[in-house]
PDB file of C-alpha atoms in Angstrom:
ATOM      1  CA  UNK A   1      61.527  -1.898  61.880  1.00 87.00           C
ATOM      2  CA  UNK A   2      58.582  -4.125  61.680  1.00 95.00           C
ATOM      3  CA  UNK A   3      56.851  -6.703  59.356  1.00 96.00           C
ATOM      4  CA  UNK A   4      54.822  -4.565  57.393  1.00 97.00           C
ATOM      5  CA  UNK A   5      56.857  -2.507  56.622  1.00 97.00           C
ATOM      6  CA  UNK A   6      59.669  -4.702  55.329  1.00 97.00           C
ATOM      7  CA  UNK A   7      57.032  -7.337  54.120  1.00 97.00           C
ATOM      8  CA  UNK A   8      55.689  -3.630  51.954  1.00 97.00           C
ATOM      9  CA  UNK A   9      58.905  -2.958  50.832  1.00 97.00           C
ATOM     10  CA  UNK A  10      59.681  -6.591  49.568  1.00 97.00           C
ATOM     11  CA  UNK A  11      56.490  -6.672  47.832  1.00 96.00           C
ATOM     12  CA  UNK A  12      57.080  -3.109  46.309  1.00 97.00           C
ATOM     13  CA  UNK A  13      61.090  -3.824  44.911  1.00 97.00           C
ATOM     14  CA  UNK A  14      59.441  -7.421  43.512  1.00 95.00           C
ATOM     15  CA  UNK A  15      56.653  -5.284  41.144  1.00 95.00           C
ATOM     16  CA  UNK A  16      59.859  -3.176  40.169  1.00 96.00           C
ATOM     17  CA  UNK A  17      62.184  -6.235  39.587  1.00 95.00           C
ATOM     18  CA  UNK A  18      59.807  -8.039  37.936  1.00 93.00           C
ATOM     19  CA  UNK A  19      57.696  -5.290  36.350  1.00 95.00           C
ATOM     20  CA  UNK A  20      61.068  -3.611  34.547  1.00 95.00           C
ATOM     21  CA  UNK A  21      62.366  -7.000  33.758  1.00 94.00           C
ATOM     22  CA  UNK A  22      58.941  -7.870  31.778  1.00 95.00           C
ATOM     23  CA  UNK A  23      58.975  -3.945  30.951  1.00 96.00           C
ATOM     24  CA  UNK A  24      62.904  -4.188  28.974  1.00 96.00           C
ATOM     25  CA  UNK A  25      62.193  -7.156  27.277  1.00 97.00           C
ATOM     26  CA  UNK A  26      59.761  -6.201  26.296  1.00 98.00           C
ATOM     27  CA  UNK A  27      61.105  -3.246  24.740  1.00 98.00           C
ATOM     28  CA  UNK A  28      64.371  -4.469  23.170  1.00 98.00           C
ATOM     29  CA  UNK A  29      62.660  -7.472  21.106  1.00 98.00           C
ATOM     30  CA  UNK A  30      60.235  -4.986  19.889  1.00 98.00           C
ATOM     31  CA  UNK A  31      63.462  -2.868  18.973  1.00 98.00           C
ATOM     32  CA  UNK A  32      64.779  -6.034  17.573  1.00 98.00           C
ATOM     33  CA  UNK A  33      61.962  -6.853  16.015  1.00 98.00           C
ATOM     34  CA  UNK A  34      62.115  -3.556  13.688  1.00 98.00           C
ATOM     35  CA  UNK A  35      65.747  -4.138  12.810  1.00 97.00           C
ATOM     36  CA  UNK A  36      66.650  -0.951  12.469  1.00 98.00           C
ATOM     37  CA  UNK A  37      70.109  -0.195  14.282  1.00 98.00           C
ATOM     38  CA  UNK A  38      69.588   2.888  15.122  1.00 98.00           C
ATOM     39  CA  UNK A  39      66.220   2.054  16.547  1.00 98.00           C
ATOM     40  CA  UNK A  40      67.868  -1.100  18.497  1.00 98.00           C
ATOM     41  CA  UNK A  41      70.836   1.876  19.918  1.00 98.00           C
ATOM     42  CA  UNK A  42      68.322   4.418  21.698  1.00 98.00           C
ATOM     43  CA  UNK A  43      66.452   1.189  22.681  1.00 98.00           C
ATOM     44  CA  UNK A  44      68.952  -0.697  24.340  1.00 98.00           C
ATOM     45  CA  UNK A  45      70.936   2.640  26.252  1.00 98.00           C
ATOM     46  CA  UNK A  46      67.368   2.666  28.456  1.00 98.00           C
ATOM     47  CA  UNK A  47      67.304  -0.967  29.232  1.00 97.00           C
ATOM     48  CA  UNK A  48      70.886  -0.796  30.155  1.00 97.00           C
ATOM     49  CA  UNK A  49      70.225   2.376  31.954  1.00 97.00           C
ATOM     50  CA  UNK A  50      66.875   0.837  33.956  1.00 96.00           C
ATOM     51  CA  UNK A  51      68.351  -2.055  34.540  1.00 94.00           C
ATOM     52  CA  UNK A  52      71.048  -0.058  36.610  1.00 93.00           C
ATOM     53  CA  UNK A  53      68.178   1.388  37.878  1.00 95.00           C
ATOM     54  CA  UNK A  54      65.847  -0.602  38.987  1.00 96.00           C
ATOM     55  CA  UNK A  55      66.985  -4.032  37.964  1.00 94.00           C
ATOM     56  CA  UNK A  56      69.863  -3.766  40.640  1.00 93.00           C
ATOM     57  CA  UNK A  57      68.584  -2.105  43.342  1.00 95.00           C
ATOM     58  CA  UNK A  58      65.577  -4.510  43.774  1.00 96.00           C
ATOM     59  CA  UNK A  59      68.227  -7.725  43.096  1.00 94.00           C
ATOM     60  CA  UNK A  60      69.537  -6.776  46.672  1.00 95.00           C
ATOM     61  CA  UNK A  61      66.743  -5.165  48.356  1.00 97.00           C
ATOM     62  CA  UNK A  62      65.059  -8.830  47.743  1.00 97.00           C
ATOM     63  CA  UNK A  63      67.270 -11.172  49.444  1.00 97.00           C
ATOM     64  CA  UNK A  64      68.028  -8.618  52.021  1.00 97.00           C
ATOM     65  CA  UNK A  65      63.816  -7.571  52.889  1.00 98.00           C
ATOM     66  CA  UNK A  66      63.330 -11.611  51.841  1.00 96.00           C
ATOM     67  CA  UNK A  67      66.063 -12.728  54.789  1.00 97.00           C
ATOM     68  CA  UNK A  68      63.868 -10.393  57.594  1.00 97.00           C
ATOM     69  CA  UNK A  69      60.550 -11.490  56.454  1.00 97.00           C
ATOM     70  CA  UNK A  70      61.574 -15.077  57.508  1.00 96.00           C
ATOM     71  CA  UNK A  71      63.398 -13.988  60.553  1.00 97.00           C
ATOM     72  CA  UNK A  72      60.715 -12.096  61.719  1.00 97.00           C
ATOM     73  CA  UNK A  73      57.918 -14.288  61.147  1.00 95.00           C
ATOM     74  CA  UNK A  74      60.564 -16.749  62.872  1.00 96.00           C
ATOM     75  CA  UNK A  75      60.808 -19.424  60.156  1.00 95.00           C
ATOM     76  CA  UNK A  76      63.055 -21.989  59.562  1.00 96.00           C
ATOM     77  CA  UNK A  77      65.587 -21.263  56.337  1.00 95.00           C
ATOM     78  CA  UNK A  78      64.463 -25.845  56.288  1.00 96.00           C
ATOM     79  CA  UNK A  79      62.019 -24.908  54.814  1.00 96.00           C
ATOM     80  CA  UNK A  80      61.526 -26.269  51.035  1.00 96.00           C
ATOM     81  CA  UNK A  81      59.571 -22.830  49.870  1.00 96.00           C
ATOM     82  CA  UNK A  82      61.982 -21.311  51.732  1.00 97.00           C
ATOM     83  CA  UNK A  83      65.311 -23.129  49.799  1.00 97.00           C
ATOM     84  CA  UNK A  84      63.462 -23.388  46.432  1.00 97.00           C
ATOM     85  CA  UNK A  85      63.152 -19.186  46.244  1.00 97.00           C
ATOM     86  CA  UNK A  86      66.505 -19.330  47.317  1.00 97.00           C
ATOM     87  CA  UNK A  87      67.549 -21.173  44.770  1.00 98.00           C
ATOM     88  CA  UNK A  88      65.162 -20.199  42.379  1.00 98.00           C
ATOM     89  CA  UNK A  89      65.752 -16.175  43.058  1.00 97.00           C
ATOM     90  CA  UNK A  90      69.685 -17.232  42.313  1.00 97.00           C
ATOM     91  CA  UNK A  91      69.600 -19.128  39.792  1.00 97.00           C
ATOM     92  CA  UNK A  92      67.126 -15.536  38.256  1.00 96.00           C
ATOM     93  CA  UNK A  93      70.962 -13.969  38.431  1.00 95.00           C
ATOM     94  CA  UNK A  94      72.640 -15.801  37.661  1.00 97.00           C
ATOM     95  CA  UNK A  95      71.195 -15.798  34.406  1.00 96.00           C
ATOM     96  CA  UNK A  96      70.085 -11.437  34.736  1.00 94.00           C
ATOM     97  CA  UNK A  97      74.044 -10.723  34.703  1.00 94.00           C
ATOM     98  CA  UNK A  98      75.360 -12.496  31.933  1.00 97.00           C
ATOM     99  CA  UNK A  99      72.306 -10.649  29.987  1.00 96.00           C
ATOM    100  CA  UNK A 100      73.278  -7.391  31.279  1.00 94.00           C
ATOM    101  CA  UNK A 101      76.393  -7.342  29.824  1.00 97.00           C
ATOM    102  CA  UNK A 102      75.451  -8.617  26.779  1.00 98.00           C
ATOM    103  CA  UNK A 103      72.569  -5.737  26.079  1.00 97.00           C
ATOM    104  CA  UNK A 104      75.564  -3.379  26.872  1.00 98.00           C
ATOM    105  CA  UNK A 105      77.402  -5.946  23.652  1.00 98.00           C
ATOM    106  CA  UNK A 106      74.840  -5.955  21.458  1.00 98.00           C
ATOM    107  CA  UNK A 107      73.886  -1.610  22.344  1.00 98.00           C
ATOM    108  CA  UNK A 108      77.402  -1.853  21.123  1.00 98.00           C
ATOM    109  CA  UNK A 109      76.710  -3.379  17.949  1.00 98.00           C
ATOM    110  CA  UNK A 110      74.044  -1.402  17.313  1.00 98.00           C
ATOM    111  CA  UNK A 111      75.549   1.817  17.697  1.00 98.00           C
ATOM    112  CA  UNK A 112      78.547   0.972  15.147  1.00 98.00           C
ATOM    113  CA  UNK A 113      76.665  -0.187  12.831  1.00 98.00           C
ATOM    114  CA  UNK A 114      74.013   2.896  13.008  1.00 97.00           C
ATOM    115  CA  UNK A 115      77.179   5.291  12.486  1.00 97.00           C
ATOM    116  CA  UNK A 116      78.497   2.959  10.388  1.00 97.00           C
ATOM    117  CA  UNK A 117      75.060   3.040   8.308  1.00 95.00           C
ATOM    118  CA  UNK A 118      75.968  -0.462   8.218  1.00 93.00           C
ATOM    119  CA  UNK A 119      73.001  -4.122   9.085  1.00 95.00           C
ATOM    120  CA  UNK A 120      73.457  -5.442  12.256  1.00 97.00           C
ATOM    121  CA  UNK A 121      76.765  -7.979  12.597  1.00 97.00           C
ATOM    122  CA  UNK A 122      76.058 -11.752  13.405  1.00 97.00           C
ATOM    123  CA  UNK A 123      77.332 -11.390  16.592  1.00 98.00           C
ATOM    124  CA  UNK A 124      74.516  -9.217  16.820  1.00 98.00           C
ATOM    125  CA  UNK A 125      71.888 -11.879  15.703  1.00 98.00           C
ATOM    126  CA  UNK A 126      74.229 -14.496  19.089  1.00 98.00           C
ATOM    127  CA  UNK A 127      73.965 -12.223  22.080  1.00 98.00           C
ATOM    128  CA  UNK A 128      70.062 -11.353  21.240  1.00 98.00           C
ATOM    129  CA  UNK A 129      69.540 -15.794  21.142  1.00 98.00           C
ATOM    130  CA  UNK A 130      71.506 -15.830  24.060  1.00 98.00           C
ATOM    131  CA  UNK A 131      70.028 -12.833  25.972  1.00 98.00           C
ATOM    132  CA  UNK A 132      66.432 -14.134  25.079  1.00 98.00           C
ATOM    133  CA  UNK A 133      67.061 -17.570  25.564  1.00 98.00           C
ATOM    134  CA  UNK A 134      68.593 -16.590  29.524  1.00 98.00           C
ATOM    135  CA  UNK A 135      65.532 -14.413  29.785  1.00 96.00           C
ATOM    136  CA  UNK A 136      62.904 -17.455  30.090  1.00 96.00           C
ATOM    137  CA  UNK A 137      64.029 -19.447  32.681  1.00 97.00           C
ATOM    138  CA  UNK A 138      65.044 -16.629  33.987  1.00 96.00           C
ATOM    139  CA  UNK A 139      61.027 -15.464  33.972  1.00 95.00           C
ATOM    140  CA  UNK A 140      60.773 -18.435  35.017  1.00 97.00           C
ATOM    141  CA  UNK A 141      61.424 -19.051  37.209  1.00 97.00           C
ATOM    142  CA  UNK A 142      60.866 -15.546  39.172  1.00 95.00           C
ATOM    143  CA  UNK A 143      57.029 -16.853  38.400  1.00 96.00           C
ATOM    144  CA  UNK A 144      57.599 -19.508  40.348  1.00 97.00           C
ATOM    145  CA  UNK A 145      59.736 -17.454  42.750  1.00 96.00           C
ATOM    146  CA  UNK A 146      56.035 -15.295  43.120  1.00 93.00           C
ATOM    147  CA  UNK A 147      54.352 -18.221  44.197  1.00 96.00           C
ATOM    148  CA  UNK A 148      56.022 -19.862  46.448  1.00 96.00           C
ATOM    149  CA  UNK A 149      56.595 -16.213  48.360  1.00 91.00           C
ATOM    150  CA  UNK A 150      52.773 -16.691  48.209  1.00 93.00           C
ATOM    151  CA  UNK A 151      51.437 -19.884  48.819  1.00 95.00           C
ATOM    152  CA  UNK A 152      54.612 -21.114  51.537  1.00 93.00           C
ATOM    153  CA  UNK A 153      53.901 -24.327  51.145  1.00 92.00           C
ATOM    154  CA  UNK A 154      54.484 -26.973  53.911  1.00 81.00           C
TER     155      UNK A 154
END
């Protein structure tokens, strides 16, 4: 593939990755704020599906196209911005993996609470707090990666 095609794929997949992340976070947070287990269960299921369809695929496409661009542009892997981008991307990924598990657990707890006509258990709120705590550094890391991809500082 030529440089322009790979760059287009890289930018497109980064947009999907970031957009899906912000979108699913927004909808999950607004669903949880209702306190309604039925709403949380429905939205949680859709968030999980979106993560597997969009986030998981772009998580793979991003490093493949990124390293392909570095190769095609003849940029050394030892450039500081490349090392930082890669490290921050791995940090975001390390946060995302447990977030997926937490989303599944929160969905299950909300679904059970809805079926039993109960309130959300304390463990749901613990999972949600951890979900937020992991989402913040992942979000910040990806914002910095976006900057580094564009600026490529020396």
